[in-house]
Short mmCIF file of C-alpha atoms in Angstrom, two decimals:
data_model
loop_
_atom_site.label_atom_id
_atom_site.label_comp_id
_atom_site.label_asym_id
_atom_site.label_seq_id
_atom_site.Cartn_x
_atom_site.Cartn_y
_atom_site.Cartn_z
CA MET G 25 0.00 -0.02 0.08
CA SER G 26 1.34 3.40 -1.00
CA ALA G 27 2.80 5.65 1.71
CA VAL G 28 0.60 8.40 3.23
CA PRO G 29 2.09 11.74 3.93
CA VAL G 30 3.11 12.01 7.61
CA HIS G 31 1.88 15.00 9.54
CA ALA G 32 0.01 15.74 12.82
CA ASP G 33 -3.36 14.33 12.46
CA GLY G 34 -6.30 16.82 12.66
CA ASP G 35 -8.96 17.05 15.24
CA GLY G 36 -11.92 16.30 12.83
CA ARG G 37 -13.63 19.54 13.71
CA VAL G 38 -11.64 22.43 12.43
CA THR G 39 -9.02 20.38 10.65
CA VAL G 40 -9.24 17.20 8.77
CA SER G 41 -8.58 13.95 10.58
CA LEU G 42 -6.60 11.56 8.32
CA ALA G 43 -7.38 8.64 10.72
CA GLU G 44 -11.07 9.31 10.27
CA LEU G 45 -10.86 9.49 6.47
CA LEU G 46 -9.00 6.13 6.30
CA ALA G 47 -11.62 4.55 8.68
CA MET G 48 -14.35 5.39 6.31
CA ARG G 49 -13.29 2.38 4.21
CA ALA G 50 -15.17 0.13 6.58
CA ARG G 51 -18.39 2.21 6.33
CA VAL G 52 -18.32 2.04 2.56
CA GLY G 53 -17.75 -1.72 2.73
CA ARG G 54 -21.34 -2.00 4.30
CA VAL G 55 -22.93 -0.15 1.38
CA ARG G 56 -24.84 -2.24 -1.16
CA PRO G 57 -23.61 -0.99 -4.59
CA LEU G 58 -25.87 -0.33 -7.48
CA PRO G 59 -24.91 -0.02 -11.15
CA LEU G 60 -22.57 2.92 -11.67
CA ASP G 61 -24.14 6.03 -13.02
CA SER G 62 -21.79 7.61 -15.56
CA ARG G 63 -21.61 8.79 -19.22
CA ALA G 64 -18.92 6.01 -19.73
CA ALA G 65 -21.23 3.40 -18.45
CA GLN G 66 -23.80 4.46 -20.88
CA ALA G 67 -21.23 4.29 -23.65
CA GLY G 68 -20.00 0.75 -22.66
CA GLN G 69 -16.91 1.97 -20.98
CA GLN G 70 -17.67 0.98 -17.43
CA SER G 71 -15.31 -1.23 -15.39
CA SER G 72 -15.13 -4.51 -17.00
CA ARG G 73 -12.69 -7.13 -18.13
CA LEU G 74 -12.81 -7.87 -21.91
CA TYR G 75 -11.12 -10.69 -23.64
CA GLY G 76 -9.08 -9.13 -26.44
CA ARG G 77 -5.68 -7.92 -27.36
CA GLY G 78 -4.89 -6.48 -23.95
CA MET G 79 -1.77 -6.71 -22.02
CA ASP G 80 -2.77 -8.90 -19.09
CA TYR G 81 -3.08 -12.64 -19.42
CA ALA G 82 -6.55 -13.92 -18.38
CA GLU G 83 -6.76 -17.67 -19.31
CA SER G 84 -6.34 -20.16 -22.15
CA ARG G 85 -8.94 -22.11 -24.02
CA VAL G 86 -9.15 -24.61 -26.82
CA TYR G 87 -8.16 -23.16 -30.14
CA GLN G 88 -11.18 -21.96 -32.26
CA PRO G 89 -11.05 -21.13 -36.06
CA GLY G 90 -10.20 -17.53 -36.55
CA ASP G 91 -8.03 -17.24 -33.39
CA ASP G 92 -4.85 -15.22 -33.87
CA VAL G 93 -2.04 -17.98 -34.13
CA ARG G 94 0.35 -15.53 -32.52
CA ARG G 95 -1.61 -15.98 -29.23
CA LEU G 96 -1.25 -19.82 -29.07
CA ASP G 97 -0.42 -21.25 -25.66
CA TRP G 98 2.43 -23.63 -26.72
CA ARG G 99 2.94 -25.05 -23.24
CA LEU G 100 -0.63 -26.05 -22.69
CA THR G 101 -0.79 -27.32 -26.20
CA ALA G 102 2.22 -29.54 -25.61
CA ARG G 103 0.75 -30.88 -22.41
CA SER G 104 -2.81 -31.51 -23.55
CA GLY G 105 -2.02 -32.44 -27.22
CA LYS G 106 -4.68 -29.82 -28.38
CA LEU G 107 -4.20 -26.36 -29.71
CA HIS G 108 -4.93 -23.80 -26.99
CA THR G 109 -5.20 -19.93 -27.35
CA LYS G 110 -4.12 -17.42 -24.72
CA LEU G 111 -6.80 -14.89 -23.89
CA PHE G 112 -5.92 -11.45 -22.59
CA GLN G 113 -7.84 -8.92 -20.50
CA GLU G 114 -8.19 -5.24 -21.12
CA GLU G 115 -9.40 -3.00 -18.30
CA ARG G 116 -11.75 -0.30 -19.19
CA GLU G 117 -12.02 1.59 -15.95
CA GLY G 118 -14.30 4.38 -14.99
CA ARG G 119 -12.70 7.39 -13.54
CA LEU G 120 -14.11 9.62 -10.75
CA LEU G 121 -12.70 13.16 -10.55
CA ILE G 122 -13.53 14.96 -7.20
CA LEU G 123 -13.42 18.80 -7.52
CA LEU G 124 -12.93 20.11 -4.04
CA ASP G 125 -13.59 23.73 -3.04
CA THR G 126 -10.83 25.01 -0.77
CA HIS G 127 -11.76 28.70 -0.58
CA PRO G 128 -11.59 30.38 2.87
CA SER G 129 -15.34 30.36 3.04
CA MET G 130 -15.10 26.60 3.49
CA ARG G 131 -13.33 27.04 6.84
CA PHE G 132 -16.49 28.01 8.71
CA GLY G 133 -18.96 26.15 10.79
CA THR G 134 -21.28 26.62 13.77
CA ARG G 135 -22.24 22.93 14.17
CA VAL G 136 -19.86 20.08 14.93
CA ARG G 137 -17.23 20.84 12.25
CA PHE G 138 -16.16 23.27 9.58
CA LYS G 139 -17.40 22.88 6.04
CA SER G 140 -13.99 22.20 4.85
CA VAL G 141 -13.75 19.14 7.13
CA GLN G 142 -17.16 17.95 6.10
CA ALA G 143 -16.15 18.30 2.46
CA ALA G 144 -13.18 16.17 2.96
CA ARG G 145 -15.15 13.51 4.73
CA ALA G 146 -17.61 13.39 1.80
CA ALA G 147 -14.70 13.24 -0.65
CA ALA G 148 -13.10 10.28 1.20
CA LEU G 149 -16.41 8.42 1.26
CA ALA G 150 -16.73 9.01 -2.54
CA GLY G 151 -13.22 7.79 -3.07
CA TRP G 152 -13.72 4.58 -1.07
CA TYR G 153 -16.93 3.91 -2.84
CA ALA G 154 -15.43 4.59 -6.32
CA VAL G 155 -12.50 2.19 -5.98
CA ARG G 156 -14.86 -0.42 -4.41
CA ALA G 157 -16.88 -0.14 -7.67
CA GLY G 158 -13.75 -0.61 -9.77
CA GLU G 159 -13.11 2.98 -10.65
CA ARG G 160 -9.96 5.06 -10.41
CA VAL G 161 -10.29 8.12 -8.34
CA GLY G 162 -8.47 11.44 -8.69
CA ALA G 163 -8.97 14.86 -7.08
CA MET G 164 -8.46 18.48 -7.87
CA ALA G 165 -8.58 21.29 -5.34
CA PHE G 166 -9.60 24.76 -6.31
CA GLY G 167 -9.63 28.08 -4.57
CA SER G 168 -6.97 28.70 -1.81
CA GLY G 169 -5.17 25.57 -2.76
CA GLN G 170 -4.76 24.48 -6.37
CA HIS G 171 -3.73 20.82 -6.12
CA LEU G 172 -4.00 17.83 -8.33
CA LEU G 173 -4.09 14.02 -7.44
CA LYS G 174 -3.91 12.03 -10.60
CA PRO G 175 -6.42 9.14 -10.75
CA ARG G 176 -5.48 5.87 -9.24
CA GLY G 177 -7.27 2.60 -8.76
CA GLY G 178 -7.72 0.18 -5.81
CA ALA G 179 -7.12 0.75 -2.15
CA ARG G 180 -3.98 2.60 -3.00
CA GLY G 181 -5.86 5.17 -4.90
CA ALA G 182 -8.44 5.71 -1.98
CA VAL G 183 -5.53 5.83 0.58
CA ALA G 184 -3.65 8.48 -1.65
CA LEU G 185 -6.85 10.51 -1.82
CA CYS G 186 -7.24 10.48 1.99
CA GLY G 187 -3.59 11.58 2.32
CA ALA G 188 -3.97 14.41 -0.13
CA LEU G 189 -7.23 15.58 1.50
CA ALA G 190 -5.49 15.79 4.86
CA GLU G 191 -2.35 17.40 3.36
CA TRP G 192 -4.24 19.99 1.40
CA ASP G 193 -6.27 20.98 4.53
CA ALA G 194 -3.08 21.38 6.47
CA ASP G 195 -1.63 23.80 4.05
CA ALA G 196 -1.59 27.48 4.97
CA VAL G 197 -4.79 29.27 3.89
CA VAL G 198 -4.09 31.85 1.21
CA ASP G 199 -6.89 34.20 0.25
CA ILE G 200 -7.02 33.35 -3.44
CA ASP G 201 -10.40 33.70 -5.32
CA GLU G 202 -10.75 31.23 -8.06
CA PRO G 203 -14.15 31.32 -9.81
CA LEU G 204 -15.87 28.08 -10.35
CA SER G 205 -15.78 28.58 -14.04
CA GLU G 206 -11.91 28.73 -13.95
CA ALA G 207 -11.73 25.61 -11.91
CA ILE G 208 -14.00 23.66 -14.26
CA ALA G 209 -11.89 24.88 -17.17
CA ARG G 210 -8.81 23.38 -15.43
CA ALA G 211 -10.61 20.18 -14.76
CA GLY G 212 -11.70 20.07 -18.38
CA ARG G 213 -8.10 19.85 -19.45
CA LEU G 214 -7.85 16.59 -17.50
CA HIS G 215 -9.00 14.01 -19.93
CA GLY G 216 -10.55 10.67 -19.12
CA ALA G 217 -12.99 11.28 -16.26
CA SER G 218 -16.25 9.45 -16.66
CA ARG G 219 -17.70 11.02 -13.61
CA VAL G 220 -17.14 14.44 -11.82
CA LEU G 221 -18.21 15.14 -8.22
CA LEU G 222 -18.17 18.89 -7.33
CA ILE G 223 -18.04 19.48 -3.64
CA SER G 224 -18.55 23.17 -2.75
CA ASP G 225 -20.50 25.74 -0.63
CA GLY G 226 -21.26 27.60 -3.87
CA LEU G 227 -19.73 30.95 -2.95
CA SER G 228 -17.25 30.53 -5.98
CA CYS G 229 -20.26 30.27 -8.37
CA ASP G 230 -20.10 32.67 -11.35
CA GLU G 231 -22.21 33.05 -14.56
CA ALA G 232 -19.56 31.48 -16.77
CA ALA G 233 -19.72 28.30 -14.73
CA ARG G 234 -22.92 27.43 -16.39
CA GLY G 235 -21.44 27.01 -19.89
CA ARG G 236 -18.31 25.18 -18.52
CA LEU G 237 -20.42 22.66 -16.57
CA ARG G 238 -22.61 22.10 -19.56
CA GLU G 239 -19.63 21.23 -21.61
CA VAL G 240 -18.18 18.91 -19.07
CA SER G 241 -21.54 17.09 -18.71
CA ARG G 242 -21.41 16.19 -22.34
CA HIS G 243 -18.74 13.51 -21.75
CA ALA G 244 -18.97 12.94 -18.04
CA ARG G 245 -21.71 12.48 -15.46
CA VAL G 246 -21.51 15.54 -13.17
CA CYS G 247 -22.89 15.44 -9.68
CA VAL G 248 -22.93 18.33 -7.23
CA LEU G 249 -22.67 18.08 -3.30
CA VAL G 250 -23.43 21.35 -1.68
CA VAL G 251 -21.96 21.76 1.77
CA ALA G 252 -23.60 24.32 4.00
CA ASP G 253 -23.61 25.41 7.67
CA ALA G 254 -26.79 25.49 9.61
CA LEU G 255 -26.87 29.29 9.62
CA GLU G 256 -26.79 29.16 5.84
CA ARG G 257 -29.74 26.86 5.53
CA GLU G 258 -32.22 28.25 8.01
CA LEU G 259 -33.17 31.32 9.99
CA PRO G 260 -30.94 31.68 13.20
CA PRO G 261 -32.78 31.96 16.48
CA PRO G 262 -32.76 35.46 18.03
CA GLY G 263 -29.58 36.21 19.88
CA ARG G 264 -26.03 37.43 19.81
CA TYR G 265 -23.58 35.40 17.78
CA PRO G 266 -19.73 35.49 18.23
CA LEU G 267 -18.00 35.30 14.86
CA GLU G 268 -14.24 35.03 14.38
CA HIS G 269 -12.26 35.75 11.22
CA ASP G 270 -8.49 36.11 10.66
CA GLY G 271 -8.01 36.15 14.48
CA GLU G 272 -10.49 38.96 15.02
CA ARG G 273 -13.47 38.10 17.18
CA ARG G 274 -16.73 40.02 16.76
CA GLU G 275 -20.25 39.67 17.96
CA VAL G 276 -23.29 39.95 15.72
CA SER G 277 -26.78 40.75 17.29
CA LEU G 278 -29.63 39.23 15.49
CA GLU G 279 -32.96 40.07 17.17
CA GLY G 280 -35.52 41.13 14.61
CA MET G 281 -37.12 38.87 12.01
CA ARG G 282 -35.88 41.01 9.05
CA GLN G 283 -32.35 41.19 10.46
CA ARG G 284 -32.22 37.39 10.94
CA ARG G 285 -33.67 36.69 7.42
CA GLU G 286 -31.11 39.06 5.68
CA PHE G 287 -28.30 37.42 7.57
CA GLN G 288 -29.33 34.03 6.54
CA GLN G 289 -29.82 34.98 2.88
CA SER G 290 -26.47 36.65 2.86
CA LEU G 291 -24.72 33.62 4.28
CA GLY G 292 -26.73 31.14 2.16
CA ALA G 293 -26.41 33.01 -1.21
CA GLY G 294 -23.70 30.69 -2.44
CA GLN G 295 -25.50 27.37 -1.70
CA ALA G 296 -28.72 28.83 -3.31
CA GLN G 297 -26.81 29.81 -6.41
CA LEU G 298 -25.14 26.41 -6.82
CA VAL G 299 -28.33 24.38 -6.29
CA ALA G 300 -30.13 26.59 -8.85
CA LEU G 301 -27.27 26.07 -11.35
CA ALA G 302 -27.31 22.28 -10.89
CA GLN G 303 -31.10 22.19 -11.18
CA SER G 304 -31.12 24.37 -14.44
CA LEU G 305 -28.58 21.94 -16.04
CA GLY G 306 -30.39 18.82 -14.93
CA LEU G 307 -27.47 17.59 -12.75
CA ARG G 308 -27.91 15.34 -9.90
CA TRP G 309 -27.26 17.20 -6.65
CA ARG G 310 -27.57 16.91 -2.85
CA SER G 311 -27.06 19.24 0.13
CA ILE G 312 -25.66 18.43 3.47
CA ASP G 313 -24.82 20.48 6.60
CA THR G 314 -21.78 20.26 8.76
CA ALA G 315 -23.44 18.15 11.44
CA SER G 316 -24.97 15.32 9.14
CA ASP G 317 -23.48 12.04 8.07
CA PRO G 318 -22.52 12.54 4.36
CA LEU G 319 -22.64 8.73 3.52
CA GLU G 320 -26.24 8.68 2.25
CA ALA G 321 -25.77 11.93 0.21
CA VAL G 322 -22.60 10.63 -1.38
CA THR G 323 -23.86 7.16 -2.16
CA GLY G 324 -27.06 8.63 -3.49
CA LEU G 325 -25.18 10.79 -5.92
CA LEU G 326 -22.82 8.02 -7.08
CA GLY G 327 -25.48 5.47 -7.57
CA ALA G 328 -25.90 3.40 -4.43
CA ARG G 329 -27.95 3.28 -1.29
CA PRO G 330 -26.77 2.29 2.21
CA GLY G 331 -27.40 -1.37 2.96
CA ARG G 332 -28.91 -2.64 6.22
#
């Protein structure tokens, strides 16, 4: 199994816990898989092993008229006294690309954990499920961190993803604004993805993202997972709320209905825009908050439901 970057493990609340991401393998192992939902699957490019002129030996069988004589299994032919042909297997693997939002807005949360931590948990679950379904999994971070993990298959691929998620989260936060459209354009230059899972709070949405997402969805199945804090999803109760940003702590007083509604609408503008964008393009989408278990949302998006 490939090595995982060594660094202090996060607390799972404001920083990503690598141990937690790795442990999610067991949870995905209890999920009952359904057929993969991808453009590649519709085109006959889902994970499968095909007998043909591949590179990996599969088995030998009795020679049939029309078989390539260059593929004869001479050892088995000598032992059995009958001509045998070698069969080879070619892997046609699906590829899941996870687009992970790492903007500073993701490092916010009032319930249980930051949105950034919840996003990493969801990405890890998606990775473990993808490799269990026979896909390769890769990831691209956009926003504060612009990182790339090339697609890999099997348990090593999922472990590499978990390590990358923890490493990217541990990087120093740089206030870089990368519109969603630019991130999708970068992702579009990475050929071969049969599925794309966008995980974001939506605050990076811009008008140009619509066309870019539509283009990507022509050759890959695009799903959207919106991560939101409780204050972004519903009206906050009346009260005084301490908020901290860049080391500065302030207190916001929310007493009247209008004040509370405007505050919630301001915080939730990103998720509302991303949901509207996904709906307008007919993309499959789900929304989770920072306190929920992302397993059902992730497996629902990728084409499975939790087993009993």
